[in-house]
Amino acid sequence: MTPNLTRREVIAALSAAGLAGTALGQPGSPRPKQPLPVDPVPPSSPVGLSPLKPEQLGWDAARREFVLPALGYKVEALEPHIDRETMTIHREKHHDAYVKGANTALKRLAEIRENQGDVSLVKHWSRELAFHLSGHLNHCWLWASMAPPGAGGGGQPSATSGLLAAMNRDFGSFEKFAAHFKTAAQQVEGGGWAWLVLHRDTNLLLVMQAEKQQQMAVGGFVPLLGIDVWEHAYYLKYKWDRKAYIDAFMNVIAWGRVEEFFTRAGGTGS
Ligand code: MN3
């Protein structure tokens, strides 16, 4: 699952290209003669294309390729809930494979554009890109959404946060959200994820599942919090007991950071 552009961002991009008002008019509505007004988004605005900061996204702008982002805490910092060996292998082997896979797919597609590759493989490399780049971004979210227990990890959103108010509005309560989120994670068939996501245009929170890295994801939603339930995320410590891993994961959720993602994505509790 990857972040999608909001209507305002699409309009801003189209406006920059001189196209605003030509593609996004409502069906049946008269086409505006002038470009649609665009809310200026200053560079310092917290509302960006992604609630993750550039260094958390694992993007090397100079080399134009994806890289493994720094964790922001020690690999053993999440113990006893997530053990050092699982974290190390998960990041340095599994996540790194998604980084390499995404970069390879981008490279092969660029070669095809330059008539240096097999044009019949555009579908193949597009699928590779969707899987590996979603895998990379999912794990960027995962690392950024966890913190050591007792040092930012665990508990629930703060009582005064917009996120908690939005959860009360959209799920009934934090407890009902947590039960839904944990059950969705438990019931993922095979490898995949459960997500808390925000639809920016309607300010709606949802819990959704994704099989593999991206399948079943609903388009247009911004990820806020994901739990990885591929076996590589828990099998070394928890073996077949995915439920025990999910329960443990709740102790390392960095709710302060999820609140920040929610706010940066434009979510409100009202
Ligand atoms: Mn994983």
PDB file of C-alpha atoms and ligand atoms in Angstrom:
ATOM      1  CA  MET A   1       0.000   0.000   0.000  1.00  0.00           C
ATOM      2  CA  THR A   2       1.334   3.408  -0.853  1.00  0.00           C
ATOM      3  CA  PRO A   3       0.120   6.939  -0.163  1.00  0.00           C
ATOM      4  CA  ASN A   4      -2.164   8.411  -2.783  1.00  0.00           C
ATOM      5  CA  LEU A   5      -2.430  12.021  -3.818  1.00  0.00           C
ATOM      6  CA  THR A   6      -5.256  14.045  -2.382  1.00  0.00           C
ATOM      7  CA  ARG A   7      -7.556  15.940  -4.702  1.00  0.00           C
ATOM      8  CA  ARG A   8      -5.861  19.175  -3.686  1.00  0.00           C
ATOM      9  CA  GLU A   9      -2.410  17.799  -4.497  1.00  0.00           C
ATOM     10  CA  VAL A  10      -3.606  16.501  -7.855  1.00  0.00           C
ATOM     11  CA  ILE A  11      -5.121  19.899  -8.620  1.00  0.00           C
ATOM     12  CA  ALA A  12      -1.875  21.590  -7.591  1.00  0.00           C
ATOM     13  CA  ALA A  13       0.104  19.312  -9.915  1.00  0.00           C
ATOM     14  CA  LEU A  14      -2.315  19.838 -12.780  1.00  0.00           C
ATOM     15  CA  SER A  15      -2.313  23.566 -12.153  1.00  0.00           C
ATOM     16  CA  ALA A  16       1.455  23.601 -12.416  1.00  0.00           C
ATOM     17  CA  ALA A  17       1.083  21.893 -15.795  1.00  0.00           C
ATOM     18  CA  GLY A  18      -1.662  24.289 -16.844  1.00  0.00           C
ATOM     19  CA  LEU A  19      -4.262  21.541 -16.740  1.00  0.00           C
ATOM     20  CA  ALA A  20      -6.293  22.327 -13.630  1.00  0.00           C
ATOM     21  CA  GLY A  21     -10.001  22.378 -14.290  1.00  0.00           C
ATOM     22  CA  THR A  22      -9.751  20.115 -17.329  1.00  0.00           C
ATOM     23  CA  ALA A  23      -9.602  16.715 -15.718  1.00  0.00           C
ATOM     24  CA  LEU A  24     -11.255  16.924 -12.331  1.00  0.00           C
ATOM     25  CA  GLY A  25     -14.568  18.646 -12.971  1.00  0.00           C
ATOM     26  CA  GLN A  26     -17.550  16.861 -11.463  1.00  0.00           C
ATOM     27  CA  PRO A  27     -19.615  14.853 -13.980  1.00  0.00           C
ATOM     28  CA  GLY A  28     -22.374  17.016 -15.353  1.00  0.00           C
ATOM     29  CA  SER A  29     -20.998  20.194 -13.819  1.00  0.00           C
ATOM     30  CA  PRO A  30     -19.981  23.069 -16.058  1.00  0.00           C
ATOM     31  CA  ARG A  31     -16.283  23.166 -16.742  1.00  0.00           C
ATOM     32  CA  PRO A  32     -14.703  26.164 -15.027  1.00  0.00           C
ATOM     33  CA  LYS A  33     -13.270  28.722 -17.408  1.00  0.00           C
ATOM     34  CA  GLN A  34     -10.383  29.519 -15.129  1.00  0.00           C
ATOM     35  CA  PRO A  35      -8.082  27.049 -13.359  1.00  0.00           C
ATOM     36  CA  LEU A  36      -9.534  25.906 -10.071  1.00  0.00           C
ATOM     37  CA  PRO A  37      -8.236  27.858  -7.100  1.00  0.00           C
ATOM     38  CA  VAL A  38      -5.400  26.054  -5.381  1.00  0.00           C
ATOM     39  CA  ASP A  39      -4.674  26.333  -1.701  1.00  0.00           C
ATOM     40  CA  PRO A  40      -0.997  27.204  -1.504  1.00  0.00           C
ATOM     41  CA  VAL A  41       0.953  24.647   0.506  1.00  0.00           C
ATOM     42  CA  PRO A  42       4.118  26.321   1.772  1.00  0.00           C
ATOM     43  CA  PRO A  43       7.230  24.162   2.005  1.00  0.00           C
ATOM     44  CA  SER A  44       7.044  24.303   5.781  1.00  0.00           C
ATOM     45  CA  SER A  45       3.511  22.925   5.844  1.00  0.00           C
ATOM     46  CA  PRO A  46       3.139  19.687   7.767  1.00  0.00           C
ATOM     47  CA  VAL A  47       0.734  18.461   5.095  1.00  0.00           C
ATOM     48  CA  GLY A  48       2.928  16.714   2.555  1.00  0.00           C
ATOM     49  CA  LEU A  49       2.658  13.792   0.208  1.00  0.00           C
ATOM     50  CA  SER A  50       3.600  11.429   3.018  1.00  0.00           C
ATOM     51  CA  PRO A  51       3.359  11.668   6.783  1.00  0.00           C
ATOM     52  CA  LEU A  52       6.807  10.085   6.945  1.00  0.00           C
ATOM     53  CA  LYS A  53       9.843  12.349   6.948  1.00  0.00           C
ATOM     54  CA  PRO A  54      12.283  11.963   4.021  1.00  0.00           C
ATOM     55  CA  GLU A  55      14.865  10.189   6.169  1.00  0.00           C
ATOM     56  CA  GLN A  56      12.205   7.709   7.287  1.00  0.00           C
ATOM     57  CA  LEU A  57      11.170   6.944   3.707  1.00  0.00           C
ATOM     58  CA  GLY A  58      14.490   5.459   2.611  1.00  0.00           C
ATOM     59  CA  TRP A  59      14.868   7.565  -0.543  1.00  0.00           C
ATOM     60  CA  ASP A  60      18.300   8.718  -1.698  1.00  0.00           C
ATOM     61  CA  ALA A  61      17.400  11.784  -3.750  1.00  0.00           C
ATOM     62  CA  ALA A  62      20.953  12.215  -5.063  1.00  0.00           C
ATOM     63  CA  ARG A  63      21.229   8.671  -6.395  1.00  0.00           C
ATOM     64  CA  ARG A  64      17.535   8.476  -7.262  1.00  0.00           C
ATOM     65  CA  GLU A  65      17.090   5.118  -5.584  1.00  0.00           C
ATOM     66  CA  PHE A  66      15.630   3.586  -2.454  1.00  0.00           C
ATOM     67  CA  VAL A  67      17.791   2.689   0.534  1.00  0.00           C
ATOM     68  CA  LEU A  68      17.285   1.058   3.920  1.00  0.00           C
ATOM     69  CA  PRO A  69      16.250   3.823   6.338  1.00  0.00           C
ATOM     70  CA  ALA A  70      17.813   4.048   9.786  1.00  0.00           C
ATOM     71  CA  LEU A  71      15.788   2.425  12.545  1.00  0.00           C
ATOM     72  CA  GLY A  72      15.873   5.301  15.019  1.00  0.00           C
ATOM     73  CA  TYR A  73      16.389   2.875  17.930  1.00  0.00           C
ATOM     74  CA  LYS A  74      18.592  -0.118  18.683  1.00  0.00           C
ATOM     75  CA  VAL A  75      17.593  -3.467  17.213  1.00  0.00           C
ATOM     76  CA  GLU A  76      17.204  -4.908  20.712  1.00  0.00           C
ATOM     77  CA  ALA A  77      15.222  -1.910  22.025  1.00  0.00           C
ATOM     78  CA  LEU A  78      11.825  -3.541  21.451  1.00  0.00           C
ATOM     79  CA  GLU A  79      12.586  -6.619  23.544  1.00  0.00           C
ATOM     80  CA  PRO A  80      11.023  -8.640  25.037  1.00  0.00           C
ATOM     81  CA  HIS A  81       8.155  -8.093  22.586  1.00  0.00           C
ATOM     82  CA  ILE A  82      10.150  -8.061  19.352  1.00  0.00           C
ATOM     83  CA  ASP A  83      13.523  -9.765  19.737  1.00  0.00           C
ATOM     84  CA  ARG A  84      16.884  -8.607  18.394  1.00  0.00           C
ATOM     85  CA  GLU A  85      17.373 -11.523  15.989  1.00  0.00           C
ATOM     86  CA  THR A  86      13.948 -11.077  14.400  1.00  0.00           C
ATOM     87  CA  MET A  87      14.492  -7.320  14.033  1.00  0.00           C
ATOM     88  CA  THR A  88      17.947  -7.802  12.529  1.00  0.00           C
ATOM     89  CA  ILE A  89      16.919 -10.418   9.982  1.00  0.00           C
ATOM     90  CA  HIS A  90      13.653  -8.646   9.231  1.00  0.00           C
ATOM     91  CA  ARG A  91      15.380  -5.373   8.399  1.00  0.00           C
ATOM     92  CA  GLU A  92      18.730  -6.455   6.946  1.00  0.00           C
ATOM     93  CA  LYS A  93      17.430  -9.393   4.890  1.00  0.00           C
ATOM     94  CA  HIS A  94      13.707  -9.087   4.205  1.00  0.00           C
ATOM     95  CA  HIS A  95      13.323  -5.308   4.037  1.00  0.00           C
ATOM     96  CA  ASP A  96      16.588  -4.999   2.147  1.00  0.00           C
ATOM     97  CA  ALA A  97      15.288  -7.486  -0.444  1.00  0.00           C
ATOM     98  CA  TYR A  98      12.297  -5.198  -1.071  1.00  0.00           C
ATOM     99  CA  VAL A  99      14.636  -2.217  -1.460  1.00  0.00           C
ATOM    100  CA  LYS A 100      16.746  -4.095  -3.995  1.00  0.00           C
ATOM    101  CA  GLY A 101      13.655  -5.428  -5.774  1.00  0.00           C
ATOM    102  CA  ALA A 102      12.145  -1.951  -6.103  1.00  0.00           C
ATOM    103  CA  ASN A 103      15.396  -0.487  -7.439  1.00  0.00           C
ATOM    104  CA  THR A 104      15.788  -3.350  -9.919  1.00  0.00           C
ATOM    105  CA  ALA A 105      12.243  -2.914 -11.215  1.00  0.00           C
ATOM    106  CA  LEU A 106      12.770   0.846 -11.651  1.00  0.00           C
ATOM    107  CA  LYS A 107      16.040   0.198 -13.483  1.00  0.00           C
ATOM    108  CA  ARG A 108      14.544  -2.405 -15.840  1.00  0.00           C
ATOM    109  CA  LEU A 109      11.590  -0.120 -16.668  1.00  0.00           C
ATOM    110  CA  ALA A 110      13.989   2.757 -17.366  1.00  0.00           C
ATOM    111  CA  GLU A 111      15.978   0.500 -19.710  1.00  0.00           C
ATOM    112  CA  ILE A 112      12.805  -0.438 -21.572  1.00  0.00           C
ATOM    113  CA  ARG A 113      11.988   3.261 -22.009  1.00  0.00           C
ATOM    114  CA  GLU A 114      15.409   3.677 -23.596  1.00  0.00           C
ATOM    115  CA  ASN A 115      14.838   0.723 -25.962  1.00  0.00           C
ATOM    116  CA  GLN A 116      17.424  -1.316 -24.056  1.00  0.00           C
ATOM    117  CA  GLY A 117      15.066  -3.909 -22.580  1.00  0.00           C
ATOM    118  CA  ASP A 118      12.299  -6.323 -23.475  1.00  0.00           C
ATOM    119  CA  VAL A 119       9.160  -4.240 -23.921  1.00  0.00           C
ATOM    120  CA  SER A 120       6.973  -7.313 -23.419  1.00  0.00           C
ATOM    121  CA  LEU A 121       8.117  -7.357 -19.772  1.00  0.00           C
ATOM    122  CA  VAL A 122       6.557  -4.033 -18.766  1.00  0.00           C
ATOM    123  CA  LYS A 123       3.736  -5.919 -17.026  1.00  0.00           C
ATOM    124  CA  HIS A 124       6.204  -8.177 -15.241  1.00  0.00           C
ATOM    125  CA  TRP A 125       8.356  -5.310 -13.971  1.00  0.00           C
ATOM    126  CA  SER A 126       5.297  -3.269 -13.055  1.00  0.00           C
ATOM    127  CA  ARG A 127       4.138  -6.130 -10.855  1.00  0.00           C
ATOM    128  CA  GLU A 128       7.608  -6.447  -9.374  1.00  0.00           C
ATOM    129  CA  LEU A 129       7.604  -2.716  -8.665  1.00  0.00           C
ATOM    130  CA  ALA A 130       4.173  -2.809  -6.995  1.00  0.00           C
ATOM    131  CA  PHE A 131       5.196  -5.696  -4.729  1.00  0.00           C
ATOM    132  CA  HIS A 132       8.704  -4.573  -3.791  1.00  0.00           C
ATOM    133  CA  LEU A 133       8.063  -0.850  -3.495  1.00  0.00           C
ATOM    134  CA  SER A 134       4.966  -1.496  -1.389  1.00  0.00           C
ATOM    135  CA  GLY A 135       7.083  -3.869   0.685  1.00  0.00           C
ATOM    136  CA  HIS A 136       9.732  -1.178   1.147  1.00  0.00           C
ATOM    137  CA  LEU A 137       7.287   1.572   2.112  1.00  0.00           C
ATOM    138  CA  ASN A 138       5.293  -0.740   4.381  1.00  0.00           C
ATOM    139  CA  HIS A 139       8.433  -1.522   6.354  1.00  0.00           C
ATOM    140  CA  CYS A 140       9.409   2.168   6.529  1.00  0.00           C
ATOM    141  CA  TRP A 141       6.031   2.734   8.185  1.00  0.00           C
ATOM    142  CA  LEU A 142       6.510  -0.248  10.468  1.00  0.00           C
ATOM    143  CA  TRP A 143       9.914   0.842  11.817  1.00  0.00           C
ATOM    144  CA  ALA A 144       8.693   4.417  12.302  1.00  0.00           C
ATOM    145  CA  SER A 145       5.537   3.270  14.094  1.00  0.00           C
ATOM    146  CA  MET A 146       7.288   1.328  16.848  1.00  0.00           C
ATOM    147  CA  ALA A 147       9.137   2.482  19.963  1.00  0.00           C
ATOM    148  CA  PRO A 148      10.595   0.735  22.993  1.00  0.00           C
ATOM    149  CA  PRO A 149       7.992  -0.217  25.587  1.00  0.00           C
ATOM    150  CA  GLY A 150       7.810   2.453  28.274  1.00  0.00           C
ATOM    151  CA  ALA A 151       9.768   4.898  26.083  1.00  0.00           C
ATOM    152  CA  GLY A 152       7.067   5.877  23.657  1.00  0.00           C
ATOM    153  CA  GLY A 153       5.800   2.389  22.875  1.00  0.00           C
ATOM    154  CA  GLY A 154       2.485   0.943  24.017  1.00  0.00           C
ATOM    155  CA  GLY A 155      -0.581   2.364  25.673  1.00  0.00           C
ATOM    156  CA  GLN A 156      -2.969   4.268  23.480  1.00  0.00           C
ATOM    157  CA  PRO A 157      -3.281   7.685  21.803  1.00  0.00           C
ATOM    158  CA  SER A 158      -3.257  10.587  24.243  1.00  0.00           C
ATOM    159  CA  ALA A 159      -6.622  11.594  25.668  1.00  0.00           C
ATOM    160  CA  THR A 160      -6.439  15.035  24.082  1.00  0.00           C
ATOM    161  CA  SER A 161      -5.320  13.876  20.637  1.00  0.00           C
ATOM    162  CA  GLY A 162      -7.351  14.257  17.493  1.00  0.00           C
ATOM    163  CA  LEU A 163      -6.534  10.637  16.689  1.00  0.00           C
ATOM    164  CA  LEU A 164      -8.303   9.320  19.781  1.00  0.00           C
ATOM    165  CA  ALA A 165     -11.327  11.517  19.033  1.00  0.00           C
ATOM    166  CA  ALA A 166     -11.337  10.231  15.459  1.00  0.00           C
ATOM    167  CA  MET A 167     -11.147   6.632  16.730  1.00  0.00           C
ATOM    168  CA  ASN A 168     -14.091   7.256  19.046  1.00  0.00           C
ATOM    169  CA  ARG A 169     -16.000   8.744  16.110  1.00  0.00           C
ATOM    170  CA  ASP A 170     -15.177   6.056  13.526  1.00  0.00           C
ATOM    171  CA  PHE A 171     -14.756   2.903  15.643  1.00  0.00           C
ATOM    172  CA  GLY A 172     -16.758   3.627  18.793  1.00  0.00           C
ATOM    173  CA  SER A 173     -13.744   3.549  21.122  1.00  0.00           C
ATOM    174  CA  PHE A 174     -10.022   2.792  21.225  1.00  0.00           C
ATOM    175  CA  GLU A 175     -10.818  -0.648  22.607  1.00  0.00           C
ATOM    176  CA  LYS A 176     -13.105  -1.412  19.665  1.00  0.00           C
ATOM    177  CA  PHE A 177     -10.413  -0.201  17.253  1.00  0.00           C
ATOM    178  CA  ALA A 178      -7.786  -2.377  18.945  1.00  0.00           C
ATOM    179  CA  ALA A 179     -10.008  -5.470  18.872  1.00  0.00           C
ATOM    180  CA  HIS A 180     -10.790  -4.897  15.173  1.00  0.00           C
ATOM    181  CA  PHE A 181      -7.129  -4.217  14.290  1.00  0.00           C
ATOM    182  CA  LYS A 182      -5.888  -7.322  16.131  1.00  0.00           C
ATOM    183  CA  THR A 183      -8.561  -9.553  14.615  1.00  0.00           C
ATOM    184  CA  ALA A 184      -7.855  -8.237  11.122  1.00  0.00           C
ATOM    185  CA  ALA A 185      -4.161  -9.032  11.657  1.00  0.00           C
ATOM    186  CA  GLN A 186      -4.967 -12.470  13.034  1.00  0.00           C
ATOM    187  CA  GLN A 187      -7.171 -13.301  10.037  1.00  0.00           C
ATOM    188  CA  VAL A 188      -4.778 -12.259   7.251  1.00  0.00           C
ATOM    189  CA  GLU A 189      -4.525 -15.307   5.028  1.00  0.00           C
ATOM    190  CA  GLY A 190      -0.853 -16.084   4.471  1.00  0.00           C
ATOM    191  CA  GLY A 191       1.633 -13.205   4.509  1.00  0.00           C
ATOM    192  CA  GLY A 192       0.304  -9.675   4.772  1.00  0.00           C
ATOM    193  CA  TRP A 193      -0.594  -6.747   6.963  1.00  0.00           C
ATOM    194  CA  ALA A 194      -3.356  -5.105   8.934  1.00  0.00           C
ATOM    195  CA  TRP A 195      -3.480  -1.318   8.700  1.00  0.00           C
ATOM    196  CA  LEU A 196      -5.012   1.688  10.327  1.00  0.00           C
ATOM    197  CA  VAL A 197      -5.491   4.154   7.479  1.00  0.00           C
ATOM    198  CA  LEU A 198      -6.935   7.613   6.862  1.00  0.00           C
ATOM    199  CA  HIS A 199      -8.868   8.828   3.850  1.00  0.00           C
ATOM    200  CA  ARG A 200      -7.732  12.447   3.709  1.00  0.00           C
ATOM    201  CA  ASP A 201     -10.624  13.815   1.673  1.00  0.00           C
ATOM    202  CA  THR A 202     -13.341  12.438   3.971  1.00  0.00           C
ATOM    203  CA  ASN A 203     -11.358  12.335   7.247  1.00  0.00           C
ATOM    204  CA  LEU A 204     -12.425   8.689   7.668  1.00  0.00           C
ATOM    205  CA  LEU A 205     -10.366   6.109   9.569  1.00  0.00           C
ATOM    206  CA  LEU A 206     -10.537   2.490   8.495  1.00  0.00           C
ATOM    207  CA  VAL A 207      -8.940  -0.799   9.468  1.00  0.00           C
ATOM    208  CA  MET A 208      -7.982  -2.830   6.421  1.00  0.00           C
ATOM    209  CA  GLN A 209      -6.032  -5.927   5.526  1.00  0.00           C
ATOM    210  CA  ALA A 210      -3.421  -6.283   2.807  1.00  0.00           C
ATOM    211  CA  GLU A 211      -2.356  -9.675   1.494  1.00  0.00           C
ATOM    212  CA  LYS A 212       1.312  -9.920   0.516  1.00  0.00           C
ATOM    213  CA  GLN A 213       2.354  -6.233   0.539  1.00  0.00           C
ATOM    214  CA  GLN A 214      -0.441  -4.447  -1.267  1.00  0.00           C
ATOM    215  CA  GLN A 215      -3.292  -6.682  -2.365  1.00  0.00           C
ATOM    216  CA  MET A 216      -6.756  -5.896  -0.967  1.00  0.00           C
ATOM    217  CA  ALA A 217      -5.678  -2.379  -0.056  1.00  0.00           C
ATOM    218  CA  VAL A 218      -8.330   0.250  -0.750  1.00  0.00           C
ATOM    219  CA  GLY A 219      -7.032   3.035  -2.968  1.00  0.00           C
ATOM    220  CA  GLY A 220      -6.808   6.607  -1.792  1.00  0.00           C
ATOM    221  CA  PHE A 221      -6.019   5.892   1.845  1.00  0.00           C
ATOM    222  CA  VAL A 222      -2.922   7.036   3.741  1.00  0.00           C
ATOM    223  CA  PRO A 223      -1.338   4.447   6.026  1.00  0.00           C
ATOM    224  CA  LEU A 224      -0.956   5.454   9.666  1.00  0.00           C
ATOM    225  CA  LEU A 225      -0.065   2.198  11.407  1.00  0.00           C
ATOM    226  CA  GLY A 226       0.652  -1.257  10.052  1.00  0.00           C
ATOM    227  CA  ILE A 227       1.412  -4.604  11.611  1.00  0.00           C
ATOM    228  CA  ASP A 228       3.436  -7.055   9.557  1.00  0.00           C
ATOM    229  CA  VAL A 229       2.051 -10.592   9.955  1.00  0.00           C
ATOM    230  CA  TRP A 230       4.332 -12.321   7.491  1.00  0.00           C
ATOM    231  CA  GLU A 231       5.858 -15.257   9.340  1.00  0.00           C
ATOM    232  CA  HIS A 232       9.320 -13.644   9.077  1.00  0.00           C
ATOM    233  CA  ALA A 233       8.010 -10.932  11.434  1.00  0.00           C
ATOM    234  CA  TYR A 234       7.400 -13.287  14.349  1.00  0.00           C
ATOM    235  CA  TYR A 235       8.220 -16.947  13.744  1.00  0.00           C
ATOM    236  CA  LEU A 236      11.668 -16.993  15.379  1.00  0.00           C
ATOM    237  CA  LYS A 237      10.144 -16.033  18.741  1.00  0.00           C
ATOM    238  CA  TYR A 238       6.445 -16.845  18.568  1.00  0.00           C
ATOM    239  CA  LYS A 239       6.402 -19.801  16.113  1.00  0.00           C
ATOM    240  CA  TRP A 240       2.805 -20.552  15.097  1.00  0.00           C
ATOM    241  CA  ASP A 241       1.282 -18.277  17.732  1.00  0.00           C
ATOM    242  CA  ARG A 242       0.504 -15.199  15.633  1.00  0.00           C
ATOM    243  CA  LYS A 243      -1.977 -13.997  18.245  1.00  0.00           C
ATOM    244  CA  ALA A 244       0.724 -13.803  20.921  1.00  0.00           C
ATOM    245  CA  TYR A 245       2.885 -11.750  18.547  1.00  0.00           C
ATOM    246  CA  ILE A 246      -0.015  -9.389  17.767  1.00  0.00           C
ATOM    247  CA  ASP A 247      -0.694  -8.915  21.486  1.00  0.00           C
ATOM    248  CA  ALA A 248       3.006  -8.189  22.029  1.00  0.00           C
ATOM    249  CA  PHE A 249       3.102  -5.747  19.119  1.00  0.00           C
ATOM    250  CA  MET A 250       0.495  -3.590  20.857  1.00  0.00           C
ATOM    251  CA  ASN A 251       3.157  -2.905  23.537  1.00  0.00           C
ATOM    252  CA  VAL A 252       5.557  -1.258  21.081  1.00  0.00           C
ATOM    253  CA  ILE A 253       3.202   0.921  19.036  1.00  0.00           C
ATOM    254  CA  ALA A 254       4.548   4.478  19.102  1.00  0.00           C
ATOM    255  CA  TRP A 255       1.172   6.191  19.475  1.00  0.00           C
ATOM    256  CA  GLY A 256       2.766   9.625  19.669  1.00  0.00           C
ATOM    257  CA  ARG A 257       4.245   9.057  16.240  1.00  0.00           C
ATOM    258  CA  VAL A 258       1.000   7.626  14.843  1.00  0.00           C
ATOM    259  CA  GLU A 259      -0.736  10.760  16.146  1.00  0.00           C
ATOM    260  CA  GLU A 260       1.888  12.821  14.299  1.00  0.00           C
ATOM    261  CA  PHE A 261       1.275  10.858  11.084  1.00  0.00           C
ATOM    262  CA  PHE A 262      -2.462  11.426  11.506  1.00  0.00           C
ATOM    263  CA  THR A 263      -2.024  15.165  11.986  1.00  0.00           C
ATOM    264  CA  ARG A 264       0.528  15.531   9.187  1.00  0.00           C
ATOM    265  CA  ALA A 265      -1.839  13.677   6.861  1.00  0.00           C
ATOM    266  CA  GLY A 266      -4.496  16.276   7.654  1.00  0.00           C
ATOM    267  CA  GLY A 267      -6.686  14.130   9.912  1.00  0.00           C
ATOM    268  CA  THR A 268      -8.835  15.743  12.586  1.00  0.00           C
ATOM    269  CA  GLY A 269     -10.951  14.414  15.430  1.00  0.00           C
ATOM    270  CA  SER A 270     -13.941  16.588  14.663  1.00  0.00           C
TER     271      SER A 270
HETATM  272 MN   MN3 B   1       8.166  -7.896   6.808  1.00  0.00          MN
END
